[in-house]
């Protein structure tokens, strides 16, 4: 963990769903993903807010290529911070581990009175996700062993987001996942990507938030696939030693 000047908090920069290609000039939905991610990172670097680590929440590449992961490294390494990552449905986990071997994958962090857990929801060959029995058992053990509040980072949303087509490709075993989360009584926050739009829901002591893409967004509330014209975005998160947390969604203006 990097030494922090703001010692009472853990600050995390979340970047999600960049969908990079081997060809840096290739566009996805009329947005050049390399340029869009680069703009998001430079926007963060120019800001006064500083993070302790970066969390990438999946769909890092679009074309299943090794070179796309290398392109990602070229940009993310500019930030100069430790990087943690979970895979999305567009990722190739084996390639991801090989090319991002210095990034912590589905890791557990204990810092500032919090336990931060990365969960793998990648399901091969489909757009939806599944945590699965082995990963659920790992999560159950991590939660049972925690004397601190817990935040979970994952790719797929564990709840419906109110968009019919996206809800059809969410987390297939969301009920089992939420059973593990709720029985522990220590999880305070779940952060996800995948949906390319902002989402924020709080139920009792659990807050669940989704972060838009560093690329093109999807239109909220849409029954069928539809893109939105909002700009790229990233999320700032701060975790305090008193168990509190704050978050801010940052839109990257053109």
PDB file of N, CA, C and O in Angstrom, residues 90-164:
ATOM      1  N   UNK A  90     -16.422  -9.058 -20.822  1.00  0.00           N
ATOM      2  CA  UNK A  90     -15.631  -8.908 -22.043  1.00  0.00           C
ATOM      3  C   UNK A  90     -14.159  -9.255 -21.838  1.00  0.00           C
ATOM      4  O   UNK A  90     -13.399  -9.258 -22.812  1.00  0.00           O
ATOM      5  N   UNK A  91     -13.770  -9.506 -20.615  1.00  0.00           N
ATOM      6  CA  UNK A  91     -12.366  -9.819 -20.355  1.00  0.00           C
ATOM      7  C   UNK A  91     -12.047 -11.282 -20.644  1.00  0.00           C
ATOM      8  O   UNK A  91     -12.927 -12.140 -20.694  1.00  0.00           O
ATOM      9  N   UNK A  92     -10.766 -11.539 -20.809  1.00  0.00           N
ATOM     10  CA  UNK A  92     -10.235 -12.894 -20.957  1.00  0.00           C
ATOM     11  C   UNK A  92      -9.344 -13.120 -19.739  1.00  0.00           C
ATOM     12  O   UNK A  92      -8.188 -12.661 -19.721  1.00  0.00           O
ATOM     13  N   UNK A  93      -9.863 -13.769 -18.692  1.00  0.00           N
ATOM     14  CA  UNK A  93      -9.141 -13.813 -17.421  1.00  0.00           C
ATOM     15  C   UNK A  93      -7.693 -14.303 -17.521  1.00  0.00           C
ATOM     16  O   UNK A  93      -6.811 -13.738 -16.860  1.00  0.00           O
ATOM     17  N   UNK A  94      -7.438 -15.304 -18.337  1.00  0.00           N
ATOM     18  CA  UNK A  94      -6.067 -15.804 -18.439  1.00  0.00           C
ATOM     19  C   UNK A  94      -5.144 -14.740 -19.035  1.00  0.00           C
ATOM     20  O   UNK A  94      -4.048 -14.491 -18.517  1.00  0.00           O
ATOM     21  N   UNK A  95      -5.577 -14.110 -20.125  1.00  0.00           N
ATOM     22  CA  UNK A  95      -4.785 -13.031 -20.717  1.00  0.00           C
ATOM     23  C   UNK A  95      -4.638 -11.864 -19.744  1.00  0.00           C
ATOM     24  O   UNK A  95      -3.568 -11.248 -19.648  1.00  0.00           O
ATOM     25  N   UNK A  96      -5.706 -11.553 -19.050  1.00  0.00           N
ATOM     26  CA  UNK A  96      -5.683 -10.451 -18.098  1.00  0.00           C
ATOM     27  C   UNK A  96      -4.634 -10.692 -17.021  1.00  0.00           C
ATOM     28  O   UNK A  96      -3.841  -9.798 -16.691  1.00  0.00           O
ATOM     29  N   UNK A  97      -4.599 -11.899 -16.468  1.00  0.00           N
ATOM     30  CA  UNK A  97      -3.621 -12.211 -15.432  1.00  0.00           C
ATOM     31  C   UNK A  97      -2.193 -12.170 -15.976  1.00  0.00           C
ATOM     32  O   UNK A  97      -1.269 -11.727 -15.297  1.00  0.00           O
ATOM     33  N   UNK A  98      -2.018 -12.627 -17.210  1.00  0.00           N
ATOM     34  CA  UNK A  98      -0.681 -12.634 -17.800  1.00  0.00           C
ATOM     35  C   UNK A  98      -0.172 -11.224 -18.068  1.00  0.00           C
ATOM     36  O   UNK A  98       0.975 -10.896 -17.749  1.00  0.00           O
ATOM     37  N   UNK A  99      -1.004 -10.405 -18.678  1.00  0.00           N
ATOM     38  CA  UNK A  99      -0.568  -9.077 -19.088  1.00  0.00           C
ATOM     39  C   UNK A  99      -0.632  -8.043 -17.970  1.00  0.00           C
ATOM     40  O   UNK A  99       0.055  -7.025 -18.024  1.00  0.00           O
ATOM     41  N   UNK A 100      -1.459  -8.306 -16.971  1.00  0.00           N
ATOM     42  CA  UNK A 100      -1.590  -7.385 -15.839  1.00  0.00           C
ATOM     43  C   UNK A 100      -1.095  -8.057 -14.563  1.00  0.00           C
ATOM     44  O   UNK A 100      -1.684  -7.912 -13.494  1.00  0.00           O
ATOM     45  N   UNK A 101      -0.005  -8.783 -14.667  1.00  0.00           N
ATOM     46  CA  UNK A 101       0.466  -9.607 -13.546  1.00  0.00           C
ATOM     47  C   UNK A 101       0.897  -8.781 -12.342  1.00  0.00           C
ATOM     48  O   UNK A 101       0.957  -9.301 -11.224  1.00  0.00           O
ATOM     49  N   UNK A 102       1.194  -7.505 -12.546  1.00  0.00           N
ATOM     50  CA  UNK A 102       1.545  -6.644 -11.418  1.00  0.00           C
ATOM     51  C   UNK A 102       0.325  -6.014 -10.762  1.00  0.00           C
ATOM     52  O   UNK A 102       0.453  -5.306  -9.761  1.00  0.00           O
ATOM     53  N   UNK A 103      -0.845  -6.228 -11.347  1.00  0.00           N
ATOM     54  CA  UNK A 103      -2.084  -5.732 -10.761  1.00  0.00           C
ATOM     55  C   UNK A 103      -2.696  -6.830  -9.889  1.00  0.00           C
ATOM     56  O   UNK A 103      -2.722  -7.995 -10.282  1.00  0.00           O
ATOM     57  N   UNK A 104      -3.200  -6.448  -8.735  1.00  0.00           N
ATOM     58  CA  UNK A 104      -3.801  -7.428  -7.825  1.00  0.00           C
ATOM     59  C   UNK A 104      -5.199  -7.785  -8.315  1.00  0.00           C
ATOM     60  O   UNK A 104      -6.054  -6.914  -8.475  1.00  0.00           O
ATOM     61  N   UNK A 105      -5.443  -9.055  -8.553  1.00  0.00           N
ATOM     62  CA  UNK A 105      -6.715  -9.510  -9.114  1.00  0.00           C
ATOM     63  C   UNK A 105      -7.598 -10.131  -8.026  1.00  0.00           C
ATOM     64  O   UNK A 105      -7.153 -11.032  -7.310  1.00  0.00           O
ATOM     65  N   UNK A 106      -8.830  -9.625  -7.908  1.00  0.00           N
ATOM     66  CA  UNK A 106      -9.802 -10.152  -6.937  1.00  0.00           C
ATOM     67  C   UNK A 106      -9.172 -10.252  -5.546  1.00  0.00           C
ATOM     68  O   UNK A 106      -9.261 -11.270  -4.869  1.00  0.00           O
ATOM     69  N   UNK A 107      -8.577  -9.163  -5.138  1.00  0.00           N
ATOM     70  CA  UNK A 107      -7.762  -9.133  -3.927  1.00  0.00           C
ATOM     71  C   UNK A 107      -8.585  -8.753  -2.698  1.00  0.00           C
ATOM     72  O   UNK A 107      -9.754  -8.369  -2.791  1.00  0.00           O
ATOM     73  N   UNK A 108      -7.936  -8.859  -1.539  1.00  0.00           N
ATOM     74  CA  UNK A 108      -8.500  -8.391  -0.278  1.00  0.00           C
ATOM     75  C   UNK A 108      -7.533  -7.387   0.328  1.00  0.00           C
ATOM     76  O   UNK A 108      -6.341  -7.671   0.460  1.00  0.00           O
ATOM     77  N   UNK A 109      -8.032  -6.215   0.666  1.00  0.00           N
ATOM     78  CA  UNK A 109      -7.223  -5.152   1.241  1.00  0.00           C
ATOM     79  C   UNK A 109      -7.780  -4.814   2.616  1.00  0.00           C
ATOM     80  O   UNK A 109      -8.988  -4.615   2.766  1.00  0.00           O
ATOM     81  N   UNK A 110      -6.925  -4.728   3.603  1.00  0.00           N
ATOM     82  CA  UNK A 110      -7.302  -4.240   4.925  1.00  0.00           C
ATOM     83  C   UNK A 110      -6.574  -2.929   5.170  1.00  0.00           C
ATOM     84  O   UNK A 110      -5.338  -2.906   5.280  1.00  0.00           O
ATOM     85  N   UNK A 111      -7.322  -1.830   5.229  1.00  0.00           N
ATOM     86  CA  UNK A 111      -6.710  -0.507   5.394  1.00  0.00           C
ATOM     87  C   UNK A 111      -7.742   0.461   5.956  1.00  0.00           C
ATOM     88  O   UNK A 111      -8.932   0.366   5.650  1.00  0.00           O
ATOM     89  N   UNK A 112      -7.273   1.381   6.789  1.00  0.00           N
ATOM     90  CA  UNK A 112      -8.115   2.460   7.345  1.00  0.00           C
ATOM     91  C   UNK A 112      -9.381   1.923   8.008  1.00  0.00           C
ATOM     92  O   UNK A 112     -10.440   2.545   7.939  1.00  0.00           O
ATOM     93  N   UNK A 113      -9.264   0.767   8.651  1.00  0.00           N
ATOM     94  CA  UNK A 113     -10.411   0.212   9.359  1.00  0.00           C
ATOM     95  C   UNK A 113     -11.451  -0.419   8.464  1.00  0.00           C
ATOM     96  O   UNK A 113     -12.579  -0.674   8.908  1.00  0.00           O
ATOM     97  N   UNK A 114     -11.097  -0.685   7.198  1.00  0.00           N
ATOM     98  CA  UNK A 114     -12.002  -1.301   6.238  1.00  0.00           C
ATOM     99  C   UNK A 114     -11.373  -2.557   5.642  1.00  0.00           C
ATOM    100  O   UNK A 114     -10.152  -2.668   5.562  1.00  0.00           O
ATOM    101  N   UNK A 115     -12.226  -3.470   5.216  1.00  0.00           N
ATOM    102  CA  UNK A 115     -11.804  -4.588   4.385  1.00  0.00           C
ATOM    103  C   UNK A 115     -12.414  -4.385   3.002  1.00  0.00           C
ATOM    104  O   UNK A 115     -13.635  -4.266   2.861  1.00  0.00           O
ATOM    105  N   UNK A 116     -11.560  -4.331   1.979  1.00  0.00           N
ATOM    106  CA  UNK A 116     -11.990  -4.125   0.595  1.00  0.00           C
ATOM    107  C   UNK A 116     -11.801  -5.451  -0.143  1.00  0.00           C
ATOM    108  O   UNK A 116     -10.686  -5.979  -0.213  1.00  0.00           O
ATOM    109  N   UNK A 117     -12.884  -5.988  -0.697  1.00  0.00           N
ATOM    110  CA  UNK A 117     -12.863  -7.319  -1.307  1.00  0.00           C
ATOM    111  C   UNK A 117     -13.233  -7.227  -2.782  1.00  0.00           C
ATOM    112  O   UNK A 117     -14.256  -6.633  -3.143  1.00  0.00           O
ATOM    113  N   UNK A 118     -12.396  -7.810  -3.629  1.00  0.00           N
ATOM    114  CA  UNK A 118     -12.701  -7.908  -5.045  1.00  0.00           C
ATOM    115  C   UNK A 118     -13.296  -9.252  -5.383  1.00  0.00           C
ATOM    116  O   UNK A 118     -12.771 -10.295  -4.981  1.00  0.00           O
ATOM    117  N   UNK A 119     -14.406  -9.259  -6.114  1.00  0.00           N
ATOM    118  CA  UNK A 119     -15.144 -10.495  -6.412  1.00  0.00           C
ATOM    119  C   UNK A 119     -15.162 -10.740  -7.923  1.00  0.00           C
ATOM    120  O   UNK A 119     -15.424  -9.834  -8.723  1.00  0.00           O
ATOM    121  N   UNK A 120     -14.921 -11.979  -8.308  1.00  0.00           N
ATOM    122  CA  UNK A 120     -14.931 -12.400  -9.713  1.00  0.00           C
ATOM    123  C   UNK A 120     -16.346 -12.833 -10.099  1.00  0.00           C
ATOM    124  O   UNK A 120     -16.865 -13.815  -9.581  1.00  0.00           O
ATOM    125  N   UNK A 121     -16.968 -12.092 -11.023  1.00  0.00           N
ATOM    126  CA  UNK A 121     -18.314 -12.459 -11.502  1.00  0.00           C
ATOM    127  C   UNK A 121     -18.289 -12.855 -12.972  1.00  0.00           C
ATOM    128  O   UNK A 121     -19.345 -12.954 -13.603  1.00  0.00           O
ATOM    129  N   UNK A 122     -17.091 -13.084 -13.520  1.00  0.00           N
ATOM    130  CA  UNK A 122     -16.960 -13.461 -14.931  1.00  0.00           C
ATOM    131  C   UNK A 122     -17.530 -14.862 -15.167  1.00  0.00           C
ATOM    132  O   UNK A 122     -17.203 -15.809 -14.450  1.00  0.00           O
ATOM    133  N   UNK A 123     -18.388 -14.982 -16.170  1.00  0.00           N
ATOM    134  CA  UNK A 123     -18.954 -16.264 -16.578  1.00  0.00           C
ATOM    135  C   UNK A 123     -18.585 -16.471 -18.049  1.00  0.00           C
ATOM    136  O   UNK A 123     -19.030 -15.699 -18.909  1.00  0.00           O
ATOM    137  N   UNK A 124     -17.772 -17.471 -18.369  1.00  0.00           N
ATOM    138  CA  UNK A 124     -17.276 -17.615 -19.745  1.00  0.00           C
ATOM    139  C   UNK A 124     -18.393 -17.732 -20.780  1.00  0.00           C
ATOM    140  O   UNK A 124     -19.375 -18.449 -20.595  1.00  0.00           O
ATOM    141  N   UNK A 125     -18.248 -16.965 -21.842  1.00  0.00           N
ATOM    142  CA  UNK A 125     -19.122 -17.116 -22.993  1.00  0.00           C
ATOM    143  C   UNK A 125     -20.448 -16.398 -22.944  1.00  0.00           C
ATOM    144  O   UNK A 125     -21.228 -16.480 -23.896  1.00  0.00           O
ATOM    145  N   UNK A 126     -20.732 -15.684 -21.864  1.00  0.00           N
ATOM    146  CA  UNK A 126     -22.020 -14.987 -21.758  1.00  0.00           C
ATOM    147  C   UNK A 126     -21.801 -13.571 -21.244  1.00  0.00           C
ATOM    148  O   UNK A 126     -20.779 -13.266 -20.639  1.00  0.00           O
ATOM    149  N   UNK A 127     -22.787 -12.701 -21.486  1.00  0.00           N
ATOM    150  CA  UNK A 127     -22.683 -11.317 -21.028  1.00  0.00           C
ATOM    151  C   UNK A 127     -23.071 -11.165 -19.562  1.00  0.00           C
ATOM    152  O   UNK A 127     -22.617 -10.238 -18.885  1.00  0.00           O
ATOM    153  N   UNK A 128     -23.928 -12.052 -19.084  1.00  0.00           N
ATOM    154  CA  UNK A 128     -24.317 -11.995 -17.676  1.00  0.00           C
ATOM    155  C   UNK A 128     -23.184 -12.529 -16.806  1.00  0.00           C
ATOM    156  O   UNK A 128     -22.189 -13.057 -17.297  1.00  0.00           O
ATOM    157  N   UNK A 129     -23.350 -12.385 -15.499  1.00  0.00           N
ATOM    158  CA  UNK A 129     -22.307 -12.816 -14.574  1.00  0.00           C
ATOM    159  C   UNK A 129     -22.791 -13.855 -13.590  1.00  0.00           C
ATOM    160  O   UNK A 129     -23.994 -14.065 -13.419  1.00  0.00           O
ATOM    161  N   UNK A 130     -21.827 -14.496 -12.949  1.00  0.00           N
ATOM    162  CA  UNK A 130     -22.133 -15.466 -11.905  1.00  0.00           C
ATOM    163  C   UNK A 130     -20.954 -15.504 -10.939  1.00  0.00           C
ATOM    164  O   UNK A 130     -19.807 -15.652 -11.361  1.00  0.00           O
ATOM    165  N   UNK A 131     -21.242 -15.378  -9.672  1.00  0.00           N
ATOM    166  CA  UNK A 131     -20.182 -15.476  -8.675  1.00  0.00           C
ATOM    167  C   UNK A 131     -19.776 -16.933  -8.479  1.00  0.00           C
ATOM    168  O   UNK A 131     -18.590 -17.253  -8.435  1.00  0.00           O
ATOM    169  N   UNK A 132     -20.739 -17.820  -8.389  1.00  0.00           N
ATOM    170  CA  UNK A 132     -20.443 -19.241  -8.288  1.00  0.00           C
ATOM    171  C   UNK A 132     -20.148 -19.686  -6.870  1.00  0.00           C
ATOM    172  O   UNK A 132     -19.822 -18.893  -5.992  1.00  0.00           O
ATOM    173  N   UNK A 133     -20.255 -20.995  -6.643  1.00  0.00           N
ATOM    174  CA  UNK A 133     -20.170 -21.539  -5.286  1.00  0.00           C
ATOM    175  C   UNK A 133     -18.802 -21.348  -4.652  1.00  0.00           C
ATOM    176  O   UNK A 133     -18.697 -21.027  -3.468  1.00  0.00           O
ATOM    177  N   UNK A 134     -17.726 -21.527  -5.416  1.00  0.00           N
ATOM    178  CA  UNK A 134     -16.384 -21.390  -4.845  1.00  0.00           C
ATOM    179  C   UNK A 134     -16.111 -19.947  -4.419  1.00  0.00           C
ATOM    180  O   UNK A 134     -15.566 -19.697  -3.324  1.00  0.00           O
ATOM    181  N   UNK A 135     -16.481 -19.002  -5.274  1.00  0.00           N
ATOM    182  CA  UNK A 135     -16.242 -17.596  -4.945  1.00  0.00           C
ATOM    183  C   UNK A 135     -17.161 -17.141  -3.809  1.00  0.00           C
ATOM    184  O   UNK A 135     -16.758 -16.343  -2.955  1.00  0.00           O
ATOM    185  N   UNK A 136     -18.373 -17.665  -3.765  1.00  0.00           N
ATOM    186  CA  UNK A 136     -19.266 -17.346  -2.647  1.00  0.00           C
ATOM    187  C   UNK A 136     -18.714 -17.875  -1.331  1.00  0.00           C
ATOM    188  O   UNK A 136     -18.811 -17.208  -0.292  1.00  0.00           O
ATOM    189  N   UNK A 137     -18.122 -19.059  -1.365  1.00  0.00           N
ATOM    190  CA  UNK A 137     -17.529 -19.614  -0.156  1.00  0.00           C
ATOM    191  C   UNK A 137     -16.331 -18.783   0.291  1.00  0.00           C
ATOM    192  O   UNK A 137     -16.141 -18.542   1.486  1.00  0.00           O
ATOM    193  N   UNK A 138     -15.531 -18.338  -0.675  1.00  0.00           N
ATOM    194  CA  UNK A 138     -14.406 -17.464  -0.331  1.00  0.00           C
ATOM    195  C   UNK A 138     -14.903 -16.170   0.311  1.00  0.00           C
ATOM    196  O   UNK A 138     -14.361 -15.706   1.327  1.00  0.00           O
ATOM    197  N   UNK A 139     -15.948 -15.584  -0.283  1.00  0.00           N
ATOM    198  CA  UNK A 139     -16.508 -14.361   0.267  1.00  0.00           C
ATOM    199  C   UNK A 139     -17.048 -14.584   1.669  1.00  0.00           C
ATOM    200  O   UNK A 139     -16.818 -13.765   2.578  1.00  0.00           O
ATOM    201  N   UNK A 140     -17.761 -15.668   1.861  1.00  0.00           N
ATOM    202  CA  UNK A 140     -18.330 -15.962   3.181  1.00  0.00           C
ATOM    203  C   UNK A 140     -17.242 -16.011   4.251  1.00  0.00           C
ATOM    204  O   UNK A 140     -17.394 -15.467   5.357  1.00  0.00           O
ATOM    205  N   UNK A 141     -16.126 -16.641   3.931  1.00  0.00           N
ATOM    206  CA  UNK A 141     -15.020 -16.742   4.887  1.00  0.00           C
ATOM    207  C   UNK A 141     -14.391 -15.378   5.157  1.00  0.00           C
ATOM    208  O   UNK A 141     -14.044 -15.058   6.298  1.00  0.00           O
ATOM    209  N   UNK A 142     -14.232 -14.571   4.098  1.00  0.00           N
ATOM    210  CA  UNK A 142     -13.632 -13.253   4.270  1.00  0.00           C
ATOM    211  C   UNK A 142     -14.523 -12.350   5.129  1.00  0.00           C
ATOM    212  O   UNK A 142     -14.022 -11.568   5.943  1.00  0.00           O
ATOM    213  N   UNK A 143     -15.817 -12.460   4.955  1.00  0.00           N
ATOM    214  CA  UNK A 143     -16.737 -11.644   5.738  1.00  0.00           C
ATOM    215  C   UNK A 143     -16.788 -12.113   7.191  1.00  0.00           C
ATOM    216  O   UNK A 143     -16.810 -11.292   8.115  1.00  0.00           O
ATOM    217  N   UNK A 144     -16.781 -13.419   7.381  1.00  0.00           N
ATOM    218  CA  UNK A 144     -16.836 -13.963   8.738  1.00  0.00           C
ATOM    219  C   UNK A 144     -15.592 -13.594   9.541  1.00  0.00           C
ATOM    220  O   UNK A 144     -15.655 -13.450  10.769  1.00  0.00           O
ATOM    221  N   UNK A 145     -14.475 -13.432   8.853  1.00  0.00           N
ATOM    222  CA  UNK A 145     -13.203 -13.145   9.530  1.00  0.00           C
ATOM    223  C   UNK A 145     -12.960 -11.655   9.714  1.00  0.00           C
ATOM    224  O   UNK A 145     -11.926 -11.267  10.280  1.00  0.00           O
ATOM    225  N   UNK A 146     -13.874 -10.816   9.250  1.00  0.00           N
ATOM    226  CA  UNK A 146     -13.648  -9.377   9.305  1.00  0.00           C
ATOM    227  C   UNK A 146     -14.264  -8.762  10.553  1.00  0.00           C
ATOM    228  O   UNK A 146     -15.441  -8.960  10.855  1.00  0.00           O
ATOM    229  N   UNK A 147     -13.441  -7.977  11.260  1.00  0.00           N
ATOM    230  CA  UNK A 147     -13.921  -7.186  12.383  1.00  0.00           C
ATOM    231  C   UNK A 147     -14.189  -5.744  11.965  1.00  0.00           C
ATOM    232  O   UNK A 147     -14.409  -4.881  12.819  1.00  0.00           O
ATOM    233  N   UNK A 148     -14.122  -5.492  10.672  1.00  0.00           N
ATOM    234  CA  UNK A 148     -14.276  -4.147  10.137  1.00  0.00           C
ATOM    235  C   UNK A 148     -15.405  -4.118   9.111  1.00  0.00           C
ATOM    236  O   UNK A 148     -15.794  -5.154   8.571  1.00  0.00           O
ATOM    237  N   UNK A 149     -15.915  -2.938   8.803  1.00  0.00           N
ATOM    238  CA  UNK A 149     -16.871  -2.835   7.702  1.00  0.00           C
ATOM    239  C   UNK A 149     -16.207  -3.242   6.395  1.00  0.00           C
ATOM    240  O   UNK A 149     -14.994  -3.101   6.214  1.00  0.00           O
ATOM    241  N   UNK A 150     -17.026  -3.731   5.455  1.00  0.00           N
ATOM    242  CA  UNK A 150     -16.515  -4.290   4.200  1.00  0.00           C
ATOM    243  C   UNK A 150     -17.128  -3.557   3.015  1.00  0.00           C
ATOM    244  O   UNK A 150     -18.325  -3.252   3.002  1.00  0.00           O
ATOM    245  N   UNK A 151     -16.293  -3.299   2.018  1.00  0.00           N
ATOM    246  CA  UNK A 151     -16.749  -2.813   0.712  1.00  0.00           C
ATOM    247  C   UNK A 151     -16.363  -3.845  -0.331  1.00  0.00           C
ATOM    248  O   UNK A 151     -15.250  -4.386  -0.300  1.00  0.00           O
ATOM    249  N   UNK A 152     -17.275  -4.150  -1.246  1.00  0.00           N
ATOM    250  CA  UNK A 152     -17.054  -5.149  -2.294  1.00  0.00           C
ATOM    251  C   UNK A 152     -17.004  -4.450  -3.649  1.00  0.00           C
ATOM    252  O   UNK A 152     -17.868  -3.629  -3.962  1.00  0.00           O
ATOM    253  N   UNK A 153     -15.987  -4.790  -4.436  1.00  0.00           N
ATOM    254  CA  UNK A 153     -15.871  -4.307  -5.808  1.00  0.00           C
ATOM    255  C   UNK A 153     -16.065  -5.490  -6.750  1.00  0.00           C
ATOM    256  O   UNK A 153     -15.445  -6.538  -6.582  1.00  0.00           O
ATOM    257  N   UNK A 154     -16.918  -5.312  -7.762  1.00  0.00           N
ATOM    258  CA  UNK A 154     -17.228  -6.383  -8.703  1.00  0.00           C
ATOM    259  C   UNK A 154     -17.653  -5.757 -10.027  1.00  0.00           C
ATOM    260  O   UNK A 154     -17.834  -4.531 -10.121  1.00  0.00           O
ATOM    261  N   UNK A 155     -17.837  -6.582 -11.046  1.00  0.00           N
ATOM    262  CA  UNK A 155     -18.237  -6.040 -12.341  1.00  0.00           C
ATOM    263  C   UNK A 155     -19.752  -5.986 -12.509  1.00  0.00           C
ATOM    264  O   UNK A 155     -20.313  -4.946 -12.872  1.00  0.00           O
ATOM    265  N   UNK A 156     -20.429  -7.091 -12.289  1.00  0.00           N
ATOM    266  CA  UNK A 156     -21.868  -7.164 -12.564  1.00  0.00           C
ATOM    267  C   UNK A 156     -22.692  -6.620 -11.397  1.00  0.00           C
ATOM    268  O   UNK A 156     -22.330  -6.798 -10.232  1.00  0.00           O
ATOM    269  N   UNK A 157     -23.813  -5.980 -11.691  1.00  0.00           N
ATOM    270  CA  UNK A 157     -24.673  -5.464 -10.624  1.00  0.00           C
ATOM    271  C   UNK A 157     -25.390  -6.600  -9.893  1.00  0.00           C
ATOM    272  O   UNK A 157     -25.976  -7.488 -10.532  1.00  0.00           O
ATOM    273  N   UNK A 158     -25.389  -6.574  -8.567  1.00  0.00           N
ATOM    274  CA  UNK A 158     -26.074  -7.618  -7.798  1.00  0.00           C
ATOM    275  C   UNK A 158     -27.553  -7.338  -7.591  1.00  0.00           C
ATOM    276  O   UNK A 158     -28.236  -8.091  -6.889  1.00  0.00           O
ATOM    277  N   UNK A 159     -28.048  -6.254  -8.185  1.00  0.00           N
ATOM    278  CA  UNK A 159     -29.467  -5.901  -8.117  1.00  0.00           C
ATOM    279  C   UNK A 159     -29.905  -5.430  -9.501  1.00  0.00           C
ATOM    280  O   UNK A 159     -29.081  -5.112 -10.354  1.00  0.00           O
ATOM    281  N   UNK A 160     -31.201  -5.365  -9.720  1.00  0.00           N
ATOM    282  CA  UNK A 160     -31.719  -4.825 -10.964  1.00  0.00           C
ATOM    283  C   UNK A 160     -31.532  -3.312 -10.983  1.00  0.00           C
ATOM    284  O   UNK A 160     -31.659  -2.645  -9.949  1.00  0.00           O
ATOM    285  N   UNK A 161     -31.237  -2.782 -12.181  1.00  0.00           N
ATOM    286  CA  UNK A 161     -30.955  -1.348 -12.296  1.00  0.00           C
ATOM    287  C   UNK A 161     -32.081  -0.586 -12.994  1.00  0.00           C
ATOM    288  O   UNK A 161     -31.978   0.620 -13.211  1.00  0.00           O
ATOM    289  N   UNK A 162     -33.159  -1.281 -13.361  1.00  0.00           N
ATOM    290  CA  UNK A 162     -34.303  -0.600 -13.956  1.00  0.00           C
ATOM    291  C   UNK A 162     -34.234  -0.414 -15.453  1.00  0.00           C
ATOM    292  O   UNK A 162     -34.956   0.404 -16.024  1.00  0.00           O
ATOM    293  N   UNK A 163     -33.367  -1.173 -16.108  1.00  0.00           N
ATOM    294  CA  UNK A 163     -33.270  -1.164 -17.565  1.00  0.00           C
ATOM    295  C   UNK A 163     -33.415  -2.610 -18.019  1.00  0.00           C
ATOM    296  O   UNK A 163     -32.560  -3.449 -17.722  1.00  0.00           O
ATOM    297  N   UNK A 164     -34.485  -2.918 -18.725  1.00  0.00           N
ATOM    298  CA  UNK A 164     -34.861  -4.309 -18.967  1.00  0.00           C
ATOM    299  C   UNK A 164     -33.755  -5.127 -19.624  1.00  0.00           C
ATOM    300  O   UNK A 164     -33.462  -6.247 -19.208  1.00  0.00           O
TER     301      UNK A 164
END
